[in-house]
Every structure is written in C-alpha cells, then in structure tokens.
Coordinates of C-alpha atoms in Angstrom, one line a residue:
Chain U
M1 CA 35.1 -51.9 -8.6
D2 CA 34.8 -54.3 -5.8
L3 CA 34.6 -51.3 -3.4
L4 CA 31.9 -49.7 -5.4
A5 CA 29.8 -52.9 -5.5
R6 CA 30.1 -53.1 -1.8
A7 CA 29.3 -49.5 -1.1
F8 CA 26.6 -49.0 -3.6
P9 CA 23.6 -50.4 -1.7
L10 CA 24.7 -48.6 1.4
L11 CA 25.2 -45.3 -0.5
I12 CA 21.7 -45.6 -2.0
D13 CA 20.1 -45.9 1.5
A14 CA 22.4 -43.1 2.7
L15 CA 21.4 -40.9 -0.2
G16 CA 17.7 -41.4 0.7
M17 CA 18.5 -40.3 4.3
T18 CA 20.4 -37.2 3.1
L19 CA 17.6 -36.2 0.8
F20 CA 15.0 -36.9 3.6
L21 CA 16.9 -34.7 6.1
G22 CA 17.5 -31.9 3.6
I23 CA 14.0 -31.8 2.1
T24 CA 12.1 -32.2 5.4
S25 CA 14.3 -29.6 7.1
F26 CA 13.8 -27.2 4.2
L27 CA 10.1 -27.5 4.3
I28 CA 9.8 -27.1 8.1
G29 CA 12.4 -24.4 8.0
S30 CA 10.4 -22.5 5.3
V31 CA 7.3 -22.6 7.5
I32 CA 9.3 -21.3 10.4
G33 CA 11.0 -18.7 8.3
M34 CA 7.8 -17.4 6.8
T35 CA 6.2 -17.3 10.3
V36 CA 9.1 -15.5 11.8
A37 CA 9.4 -13.0 8.8
L38 CA 5.7 -12.1 9.1
A39 CA 6.0 -11.8 12.9
R40 CA 9.0 -9.5 12.5
L41 CA 7.3 -7.4 9.8
F42 CA 3.7 -7.2 10.9
G43 CA 3.7 -8.4 14.5
G44 CA 3.4 -6.4 17.7
P45 CA 6.5 -5.5 19.8
V46 CA 6.5 -8.9 21.6
L47 CA 6.3 -11.0 18.5
R48 CA 8.9 -8.8 16.8
A49 CA 11.3 -9.2 19.8
I50 CA 10.9 -13.0 19.7
A51 CA 11.5 -13.1 16.0
I52 CA 14.6 -10.9 16.2
G53 CA 16.0 -13.0 19.1
Y54 CA 15.4 -16.2 17.3
V55 CA 17.2 -15.1 14.2
S56 CA 20.0 -13.7 16.1
I57 CA 20.7 -16.9 18.1
W58 CA 20.1 -19.5 15.4
R59 CA 22.0 -17.6 12.8
G60 CA 24.8 -16.5 15.2
T61 CA 25.8 -19.9 16.6
P62 CA 27.4 -22.9 14.8
L63 CA 25.1 -25.5 13.4
L64 CA 27.2 -28.3 15.0
I65 CA 26.7 -26.8 18.4
Q66 CA 23.0 -26.5 17.8
L67 CA 22.9 -30.1 16.8
L68 CA 24.9 -31.3 19.8
L69 CA 22.6 -29.2 22.1
V70 CA 19.5 -30.7 20.7
Y71 CA 20.8 -34.3 20.7
F72 CA 23.0 -34.4 23.8
G73 CA 21.8 -31.3 25.7
L74 CA 18.0 -31.8 25.8
P75 CA 18.1 -35.2 27.5
Q76 CA 19.2 -33.3 30.6
F77 CA 15.7 -31.8 30.6
G78 CA 14.3 -35.3 30.1
I79 CA 13.8 -34.7 26.3
I80 CA 15.4 -37.6 24.6
L81 CA 15.3 -37.5 20.8
Q82 CA 16.3 -40.1 18.3
P83 CA 19.2 -39.0 16.0
V84 CA 17.0 -38.3 13.0
P85 CA 14.4 -36.2 14.7
A86 CA 17.1 -34.3 16.6
S87 CA 18.9 -33.6 13.3
I88 CA 15.8 -32.4 11.6
I89 CA 14.9 -30.1 14.5
A90 CA 18.4 -28.5 14.5
L91 CA 18.6 -28.2 10.7
S92 CA 15.1 -26.8 10.5
L93 CA 15.6 -24.2 13.2
H94 CA 19.0 -23.3 11.7
A95 CA 17.6 -22.9 8.1
G96 CA 14.5 -21.2 9.4
A97 CA 16.6 -18.3 10.8
Y98 CA 18.3 -17.7 7.4
L99 CA 15.0 -18.2 5.5
A100 CA 13.2 -15.7 7.7
E101 CA 15.7 -13.1 6.6
N102 CA 15.3 -14.1 2.9
F103 CA 11.6 -13.9 3.1
R104 CA 11.7 -10.7 5.0
A105 CA 13.9 -9.1 2.4
G106 CA 11.5 -10.4 -0.4
I107 CA 8.5 -8.9 1.3
L108 CA 10.2 -5.6 2.0
S109 CA 11.1 -5.3 -1.7
V110 CA 7.4 -5.1 -2.6
D111 CA 6.6 -1.5 -3.5
K112 CA 4.3 0.3 -1.0
G113 CA 2.1 1.2 -3.9
Q114 CA 1.3 -2.5 -4.5
W115 CA -0.1 -2.8 -1.0
E116 CA -2.1 0.4 -1.5
A117 CA -3.5 -0.8 -4.8
A118 CA -4.5 -4.1 -3.2
Y119 CA -6.1 -2.3 -0.2
S120 CA -7.8 0.2 -2.5
L121 CA -9.6 -2.8 -4.1
G122 CA -11.0 -3.6 -0.6
M123 CA -8.7 -6.6 0.1
P124 CA -8.0 -7.4 3.7
F125 CA -4.3 -7.9 4.7
P126 CA -4.1 -11.7 4.3
R127 CA -5.5 -11.5 0.7
A128 CA -3.4 -8.6 -0.2
F129 CA -0.4 -10.6 1.0
R130 CA -1.3 -13.8 -0.8
R131 CA -2.5 -12.3 -4.1
V132 CA -0.3 -9.3 -4.5
A133 CA 2.7 -9.1 -2.2
F134 CA 3.7 -12.8 -2.0
P135 CA 4.1 -13.5 -5.7
Q136 CA 6.3 -10.4 -6.1
A137 CA 8.3 -11.2 -2.9
A138 CA 8.8 -14.8 -4.0
R139 CA 10.5 -13.6 -7.2
V140 CA 13.0 -11.6 -5.2
A141 CA 13.5 -14.3 -2.5
I142 CA 14.1 -17.3 -4.7
P143 CA 17.8 -16.8 -5.4
P144 CA 18.8 -16.6 -1.7
V145 CA 16.2 -19.2 -0.7
G146 CA 17.7 -21.6 -3.4
S147 CA 21.2 -20.9 -2.0
R148 CA 19.9 -21.7 1.5
F149 CA 18.4 -25.0 0.3
I150 CA 21.8 -26.0 -1.3
A151 CA 23.6 -25.0 1.9
L152 CA 21.2 -27.0 3.9
M153 CA 21.8 -30.1 1.8
K154 CA 25.5 -29.9 2.6
D155 CA 24.8 -29.2 6.3
T156 CA 23.0 -32.5 6.6
S157 CA 26.4 -34.1 6.6
L158 CA 26.8 -32.9 10.2
A159 CA 24.0 -35.3 11.2
S160 CA 26.7 -38.0 10.9
V161 CA 28.1 -36.7 14.2
V162 CA 24.9 -37.7 16.0
T163 CA 25.0 -41.2 14.4
V164 CA 22.5 -40.6 11.6
V165 CA 23.5 -43.0 8.7
E166 CA 23.5 -40.6 5.8
L167 CA 26.1 -40.1 3.0
T168 CA 28.9 -38.7 5.1
A169 CA 28.6 -41.4 7.8
V170 CA 28.5 -44.2 5.2
A171 CA 31.6 -42.8 3.5
E172 CA 33.4 -42.6 6.8
S173 CA 32.5 -46.1 7.9
I174 CA 33.3 -47.8 4.6
G175 CA 36.5 -45.7 4.4
S176 CA 37.7 -46.7 7.8
S177 CA 37.0 -50.4 7.3
T178 CA 38.7 -50.5 3.9
F179 CA 41.2 -47.6 4.2
R180 CA 39.8 -46.3 0.9
Y181 CA 39.0 -42.8 2.3
L182 CA 39.9 -41.0 -0.8
E183 CA 37.5 -42.9 -3.0
M184 CA 34.7 -42.9 -0.6
F185 CA 34.8 -39.2 0.3
A186 CA 35.3 -38.4 -3.4
I187 CA 32.2 -40.4 -4.3
V188 CA 30.0 -38.7 -1.7
A189 CA 31.3 -35.3 -2.7
M190 CA 30.2 -36.1 -6.2
I191 CA 26.8 -37.1 -4.9
Y192 CA 26.3 -33.9 -3.0
W193 CA 27.4 -32.0 -6.0
A194 CA 24.9 -33.8 -8.2
I195 CA 22.0 -33.2 -5.8
N196 CA 22.9 -29.5 -5.6
S197 CA 23.3 -29.2 -9.4
L198 CA 19.7 -30.5 -9.7
L199 CA 18.6 -28.0 -7.1
S200 CA 20.3 -25.1 -8.9
L201 CA 18.6 -26.2 -12.1
G202 CA 15.2 -26.2 -10.3
Q203 CA 15.9 -22.8 -9.0
E204 CA 16.8 -21.5 -12.4
V205 CA 13.5 -22.9 -13.9
L206 CA 11.5 -21.4 -11.2
E207 CA 13.3 -18.0 -11.6
R208 CA 12.6 -18.0 -15.3
R209 CA 9.0 -18.9 -14.8
L210 CA 8.4 -16.1 -12.3
A211 CA 10.3 -13.6 -14.5
R212 CA 8.0 -14.2 -17.5
A213 CA 5.9 -11.2 -16.7
Y214 CA 8.9 -8.9 -16.5
Chain Q
M1 CA -26.4 22.0 1.5
D2 CA -27.9 18.8 2.8
H3 CA -24.8 18.1 4.9
G4 CA -23.9 15.3 2.7
A5 CA -26.6 12.8 3.6
D6 CA -27.1 11.8 0.0
C7 CA -23.6 12.5 -1.3
P8 CA -21.3 9.8 -2.5
V9 CA -18.5 11.6 -0.7
S10 CA -18.9 13.9 2.3
V11 CA -16.0 15.1 4.3
A12 CA -16.2 17.5 7.2
G13 CA -13.7 19.1 9.5
L14 CA -10.9 16.7 8.3
H15 CA -7.6 17.0 10.1
K16 CA -4.4 15.1 9.3
R17 CA -0.9 15.6 10.5
F18 CA 2.3 13.8 9.7
G19 CA 4.5 14.3 12.8
A20 CA 5.0 18.0 13.3
L21 CA 3.5 18.8 9.9
E22 CA -0.2 19.6 9.8
V23 CA -1.2 18.7 6.3
L24 CA -5.0 19.1 6.5
K25 CA -6.4 21.8 8.7
G26 CA -10.1 21.2 8.7
I27 CA -11.4 20.3 5.2
D28 CA -15.1 20.3 4.2
L29 CA -16.0 18.7 0.9
D30 CA -19.3 17.3 -0.4
V31 CA -19.4 15.7 -3.8
Q32 CA -22.7 15.2 -5.4
R33 CA -23.7 12.2 -7.4
G34 CA -22.4 12.5 -11.0
E35 CA -20.3 15.5 -10.1
V36 CA -16.7 16.0 -11.3
V37 CA -14.6 17.8 -8.7
V38 CA -11.1 18.8 -9.6
I39 CA -8.8 19.6 -6.7
M40 CA -6.0 22.0 -7.6
G41 CA -3.3 23.7 -5.6
P42 CA 0.4 24.0 -5.1
S43 CA 2.6 21.1 -4.1
G44 CA 2.2 20.3 -0.4
S45 CA -1.2 21.8 -0.1
G46 CA -2.7 18.5 1.0
K47 CA -4.7 17.6 -2.1
T48 CA -3.3 14.1 -2.3
T49 CA -3.6 13.5 1.4
L50 CA -7.2 14.6 1.2
I51 CA -8.3 12.0 -1.4
R52 CA -6.2 9.4 0.3
C53 CA -8.2 10.1 3.5
I54 CA -11.4 9.6 1.6
N55 CA -10.7 5.8 1.2
F56 CA -8.6 5.6 4.4
L57 CA -5.2 4.9 2.7
E58 CA -4.4 7.6 5.2
E59 CA -6.0 7.6 8.6
P60 CA -7.5 11.0 9.3
D61 CA -6.7 12.3 12.8
A62 CA -10.1 14.1 13.3
G63 CA -13.2 15.0 11.4
R64 CA -15.8 12.9 9.5
V65 CA -15.5 10.9 6.3
R66 CA -18.7 9.5 4.8
V67 CA -18.8 7.5 1.6
C68 CA -22.1 6.4 0.2
G69 CA -23.8 6.8 3.6
M70 CA -21.1 4.8 5.4
E71 CA -19.3 6.6 8.1
V72 CA -16.2 5.4 9.9
P73 CA -15.1 7.2 13.1
C74 CA -11.9 9.1 12.7
G75 CA -9.2 9.8 15.2
G76 CA -10.1 7.1 17.7
K77 CA -7.5 4.7 18.9
T78 CA -9.7 1.6 18.6
K79 CA -9.2 -0.4 15.5
T80 CA -11.9 -3.0 15.6
R81 CA -12.7 -5.6 13.1
A82 CA -16.0 -4.0 12.3
R83 CA -14.2 -0.7 11.6
A84 CA -11.7 -2.5 9.3
R85 CA -14.6 -4.1 7.4
H86 CA -16.3 -0.7 7.0
I87 CA -13.1 0.7 5.6
R88 CA -12.9 -2.1 3.1
E89 CA -16.5 -1.5 2.1
I90 CA -15.8 2.1 1.6
R91 CA -12.8 1.3 -0.6
T92 CA -14.9 -0.9 -2.9
R93 CA -17.3 2.1 -3.4
A94 CA -14.6 4.7 -3.8
A95 CA -12.0 3.3 -6.2
M96 CA -8.6 4.8 -6.6
V97 CA -6.4 5.6 -9.6
F98 CA -2.8 6.3 -8.5
Q99 CA -0.1 8.6 -9.8
H100 CA 2.2 5.7 -10.3
F101 CA -0.5 3.3 -11.6
N102 CA 0.4 0.5 -9.2
L103 CA -0.6 -2.2 -11.6
F104 CA 0.2 -5.7 -10.3
P105 CA 3.2 -6.6 -12.4
H106 CA 2.7 -10.3 -12.1
M107 CA -0.8 -10.2 -13.6
T108 CA -1.8 -9.5 -17.2
A109 CA -3.9 -6.5 -18.0
L110 CA -7.0 -8.6 -17.8
G111 CA -5.8 -10.2 -14.6
N112 CA -5.3 -6.8 -13.0
V113 CA -8.8 -5.8 -14.0
I114 CA -10.6 -8.9 -12.7
E115 CA -8.6 -9.2 -9.5
G116 CA -11.0 -7.0 -7.5
P117 CA -14.2 -8.6 -8.9
V118 CA -13.0 -12.1 -8.4
S119 CA -11.1 -11.9 -5.1
V120 CA -13.0 -9.2 -3.3
R121 CA -16.5 -9.2 -4.8
G122 CA -16.6 -13.0 -5.3
M123 CA -17.6 -12.8 -8.9
P124 CA -17.3 -16.1 -10.9
K125 CA -14.2 -15.9 -13.1
A126 CA -16.0 -16.2 -16.4
Q127 CA -18.4 -13.4 -15.5
A128 CA -15.4 -11.3 -14.3
E129 CA -13.5 -11.9 -17.5
A130 CA -16.5 -10.8 -19.6
L131 CA -16.7 -7.6 -17.4
G132 CA -12.9 -7.2 -17.7
E133 CA -12.9 -7.5 -21.5
R134 CA -15.7 -5.0 -21.7
L135 CA -13.8 -2.5 -19.5
L136 CA -10.6 -3.0 -21.4
A137 CA -12.5 -2.3 -24.6
R138 CA -13.9 0.8 -23.0
V139 CA -10.5 2.2 -22.3
G140 CA -9.4 1.2 -25.8
L141 CA -7.1 -1.7 -24.8
A142 CA -9.1 -4.8 -25.8
D143 CA -6.1 -6.1 -27.7
K144 CA -3.8 -5.8 -24.7
R145 CA -5.8 -8.2 -22.4
D146 CA -3.0 -10.8 -22.2
E147 CA 0.0 -8.3 -21.9
Y148 CA 1.9 -7.9 -18.7
P149 CA 2.2 -4.3 -17.4
S150 CA 5.9 -4.3 -18.3
R151 CA 4.9 -4.5 -22.0
L152 CA 2.6 -1.5 -21.8
S153 CA 3.4 2.2 -22.2
G154 CA 2.7 4.5 -19.3
G155 CA -0.5 5.8 -20.8
Q156 CA -1.7 2.2 -21.4
K157 CA -0.8 1.3 -17.8
Q158 CA -2.9 4.1 -16.5
R159 CA -5.8 3.2 -18.7
V160 CA -5.7 -0.4 -17.4
A161 CA -5.5 1.0 -13.9
I162 CA -8.7 3.0 -14.7
A163 CA -10.4 -0.2 -16.0
R164 CA -9.3 -1.9 -12.8
A165 CA -10.9 0.8 -10.7
L166 CA -14.1 0.6 -12.7
A167 CA -14.2 -3.2 -12.3
M168 CA -15.3 -2.6 -8.7
E169 CA -18.3 -0.8 -10.1
P170 CA -17.6 2.0 -7.7
E171 CA -19.9 5.0 -6.8
V172 CA -17.0 7.4 -7.1
V173 CA -13.5 7.2 -8.6
L174 CA -10.7 9.1 -6.9
F175 CA -7.8 10.1 -9.2
D176 CA -4.5 11.0 -7.6
E177 CA -2.5 13.0 -10.2
P178 CA -3.2 10.4 -12.9
T179 CA -1.0 12.0 -15.5
S180 CA 1.8 13.4 -13.4
S181 CA 4.2 10.5 -13.9
L182 CA 3.5 10.3 -17.7
D183 CA 5.5 11.8 -20.5
P184 CA 3.6 14.8 -21.9
E185 CA 2.6 13.1 -25.1
L186 CA 0.8 10.4 -23.2
H187 CA -1.4 12.7 -21.1
E188 CA -4.1 13.1 -23.7
E189 CA -5.0 9.4 -24.0
V190 CA -5.5 9.2 -20.2
L191 CA -7.4 12.5 -20.1
Q192 CA -9.6 11.4 -22.9
T193 CA -10.5 8.2 -21.1
M194 CA -11.4 10.3 -18.0
R195 CA -13.5 12.7 -20.1
E196 CA -15.5 9.8 -21.5
L197 CA -16.0 8.5 -17.9
A198 CA -17.2 11.9 -16.8
G199 CA -19.5 12.0 -19.8
E200 CA -21.1 8.8 -18.7
G201 CA -22.0 10.4 -15.4
M202 CA -19.4 8.9 -13.1
T203 CA -18.7 10.8 -9.9
M204 CA -15.1 11.8 -9.9
V205 CA -12.7 13.5 -7.5
V206 CA -9.6 14.4 -9.5
V207 CA -6.3 15.8 -8.1
T208 CA -4.5 17.2 -11.1
H209 CA -2.7 20.2 -12.6
E210 CA -4.3 19.7 -16.0
V211 CA -5.9 23.0 -16.6
G212 CA -7.5 22.0 -19.9
F213 CA -9.2 19.0 -18.3
A214 CA -10.3 21.0 -15.4
Q215 CA -11.8 23.7 -17.6
D216 CA -13.6 21.3 -19.9
V217 CA -14.8 18.6 -17.5
A218 CA -14.9 19.8 -14.0
D219 CA -18.2 20.9 -12.5
R220 CA -16.4 22.5 -9.6
I221 CA -12.8 23.5 -8.8
V222 CA -11.6 23.2 -5.3
F223 CA -8.4 25.2 -4.7
M224 CA -6.3 24.1 -1.7
A225 CA -3.2 25.7 -0.2
G226 CA -1.6 25.1 3.1
G227 CA -4.0 22.4 4.2
V228 CA -7.2 24.4 3.8
V229 CA -9.7 25.0 0.9
L230 CA -9.0 28.6 -0.1
E231 CA -11.8 28.9 -2.7
E232 CA -14.1 26.8 -4.8
G233 CA -16.5 27.3 -7.6
P234 CA -17.3 26.5 -11.2
P235 CA -14.2 26.4 -13.5
A236 CA -15.3 29.3 -15.7
E237 CA -15.5 31.5 -12.6
F238 CA -12.3 30.2 -10.9
F239 CA -10.1 30.4 -14.0
A240 CA -11.4 33.8 -15.2
N241 CA -11.6 35.5 -11.8
P242 CA -9.8 33.8 -9.0
K243 CA -10.5 35.6 -5.7
H244 CA -7.5 34.6 -3.7
D245 CA -3.9 35.8 -4.2
R246 CA -2.5 32.3 -3.8
A247 CA -4.9 31.1 -6.5
R248 CA -3.9 33.9 -8.9
S249 CA -0.2 33.2 -8.5
F250 CA -0.8 29.5 -8.9
L251 CA -2.7 30.1 -12.1
R252 CA 0.0 32.3 -13.4
L253 CA 2.5 29.5 -12.9
V254 CA 0.2 27.1 -14.6
A255 CA -0.4 29.5 -17.5
R256 CA 3.3 29.5 -18.2
G257 CA 2.7 26.3 -20.0
S258 CA 4.0 23.9 -17.4
T259 CA 1.6 21.1 -16.5
Y260 CA 3.6 20.8 -13.4
A261 CA 2.5 23.9 -11.7
D262 CA 4.6 23.3 -8.7
A263 CA 7.7 22.5 -10.7
G264 CA 9.5 25.6 -9.6
A265 CA 8.1 25.6 -6.1
N266 CA 9.3 22.1 -5.3
G267 CA 12.1 20.8 -7.4
A268 CA 12.4 17.6 -5.4
A269 CA 8.8 16.7 -6.0
R270 CA 9.2 17.3 -9.7
T271 CA 12.2 15.0 -10.0
D272 CA 10.3 12.4 -8.0
A273 CA 7.3 12.6 -10.3
L274 CA 9.5 12.0 -13.4
L275 CA 11.3 9.0 -12.1
P276 CA 9.8 5.7 -12.8
A277 CA 8.9 5.1 -9.2
D278 CA 7.7 1.6 -10.0
G279 CA 11.1 0.7 -11.5
R280 CA 10.5 -3.0 -11.2
Q281 CA 7.6 -2.7 -13.6
E282 CA 9.7 -1.2 -16.3

C-alpha cells in the first residue's frame, strides 16, 4: 500500500503522457493514412509510387528502430527533437502506414455502382467521396482501425526508450528503486488493459451505430 | 431531322471500344422531347454502353453527344475542369436509373431522394424534403420515407431510385435494364411507375427486354446488335414486321416467354443479373 501511495501521483502523470502520445499519434496518423490512401487510389503515378514506398518502409521496419532513427539519427542532420515530439513523429508515421492500408481497403470495398450513382447525380469527386463513399468505407474500416488504435496505445511504451516519462518508464524507475518490479509492471499492464478495453467499447458503439442502416 | 438541335438527347457517330472489343460502331440517336425510346437487342449489343455514354459514365472514344443543347467533346485527351463541369451539368439533366438500383445504403429512402437536390442543386433541406416526400408519394412509397434500403424489396428500391432520379428534375431519364435484377413478380410495380412517368410526358430512354412495356409505352423501338442500330421504328411496326433477320430471331427468343431474351445466348450474363450484385445492401 505504501508503494501504491508513492507511485500513484507519478502513475497519473504517466497515464496522461501515454494517452497524449497515443491519441495525438492516432489523429496525426489518421490524417497521414487517409492522405496516403487517397494518393495511392486516386493519385497519378508519382503520388502512387510515393504512397507505396512510404507504406512499405514504415510498415516493414521495427517501430523501435524508427523511433531511434528519429530521436538519435536526425540530430546528425542537425534536426534535434525533444523526446516527446520525436516519439509522436515516429508513432504517427508508423501508425499512418497501417491506417493507410485500412482506409484503402475500406474505400475499395465501396461498390462501383455507388460511385456511379453519386456521379450520375452530378456530384464532383470530392462530394461523391464525402457523401457516398466515405460513410460506407468507414463502416468497413472501423474494426481494423480500432485494432490499430489499440496497438498504437501499447506501442507508446517504446517511448520510454527515448526517455519519455510515460507509464512504462515510470514502472521501470519505481521498480528499480524499490525492487518491486512485479507489482509495478503488473499495475501498468492493468492500466494499458483498462485503456484498451475502453477503446474496444468505443469501437463497438461506433460499429453498432454505423450498422444501424444495414 | 433537325440534327438534334432541339432534342434533349442527340448522339451522332458514337464509337466506344473496351480494349480490343469495339462495343459501339457509330451510333446515331436523336430523342425528341417527351418521347419514350426503348432500346432492345441481344446481350453484348452495346445498349447499356450507349446510354452510359449519354451521361458520360463511359467516355465515348469518338462522335458527338449533346444533351439539352450542351455538347462535350468526345475522344480528346484533354480533361479540363470546364469539361468536367459540363459533364456534371449533363448528368443533372439526364438522370440515370440503374439495373442494380445503386441506392445509398447509409441513407433512408427520403435521404436518397433529397441527396441530389441538397448537395448538388443546393436546395434548402426543408424544400428538398417536401419535394422528396412528393416524389416518394408519386412512386407509391410515401410510408417508406424513413426506411433504409436494406429494409425495402427490390421493386421498392427501384422505385426509390426512380424518385431519386426525378428529384434532379431532369429533362430525360435514362433507364438501364431497370427490371433485370428483380424477381419476375416485382417487375410490374416498377414498370407501372415507368408507365405513369411516360404518361406525364417525361422523355425516357429505356434499355429493357420487357416486350409488353415496349409495345404499350414506347414511341419508338431502337434495335441494336453488334454495336450498330440495325433498325428502328414504331413498336407496332417493329414487333409485327421486323425487317432484319437478327431482329426476327431476337423476337422469337423473347416470345418464348423469357423476359431475359439473352438468357440462352449469354448464360454468364444471366447468372450475373440474378445475383444480388449489391450484396451489402441486402
């Protein structure tokens, strides 16, 4: 109990940091992912090649290496980033590569006839996408996107490697100073699990709402 | 012929190929205001491609398409913004009813009908809803305004699709085999809606195998085969006395009682037509 009392304030701050890293990276990653998906599906050959290359590299290399490259590698080019921005950049680019594929699959699942119906009403592409294709694509993309959000929440623990004080880092530091590793890691594991249970719940609610018409 | 100057739809010398396959080999078609033109012909004759070229869902390779006086150059490589805008303008004048309905599954019946008026024509929502309700009533579905397409029968879906097309207040409605993906007992409700529309003077271009509809409603039958118009004329003449061999054999097949005249000729297409192509909507 003594341990908990000592750890509690630190854990609360760390939880805030974990949530901040996860949510920010998810939002930025979603923007990147949607942009890359659209470039891949509707862009010219150059945009398509860039999109394919981006997904291939950021999905094909370990997140830890990406994080180390951004934090320790970029300074050699004179780009020195603080630990938190560096982590957000690496996590966003990593998640963006996966989300691009989730969004692309969702958009591809929309029947060709839906586009034709939208066009036959005189809609230009952006409106046909927003009004007709996107809502149907979202329904298909939500389960994998939800999984990616959950994976991303867990991936934030790697930020501890570049000295970000988030849940994992706090568990490690309290653990090492008290030798109560078991308790500390068990506690943060429970916290990650709780966060992700809430995310799962949110995903389920969203899925059910979008399925109402079907 | 006035060369289509005043026609809602005027097509001349239209060519379209898909890869090695030349689907349209020079089609001329003028549709007068208020006229109902039924396009018939065996599977693969280019009927559907022809009406899809009229509103540029397919890009013609060569020829001229004019809709309500608006002409968009065909076959050129340049895709300018102005050209795209003209094509959208044409689409609002020449509405389309699809074989597989293509209702928006995430919108209610009313939502489907008012989508065009609100998001394309910029109509205020209240006004669009009033229009939408009027149109749903006109196709006999006033009570289904809040239902999603998944809750409607095929015939009801197609009638909502017709209401959606009418909501654009088009000059002409293009029908692409509107009953071909419906169970036989559902054909009549859709055909009845189309009859009423024709009776109100709507200009219609209808690709269909429905002989009864063609006989009763069409002002003119256009018979296509192999990418050309083989013959055309008033239905009484065409059905009683087809001039061309291909037309005669086609009508014999139709007379056998199958509404799918090309059932034997193209088994694959037949199966395709019977499958719920928009499976997600089911």
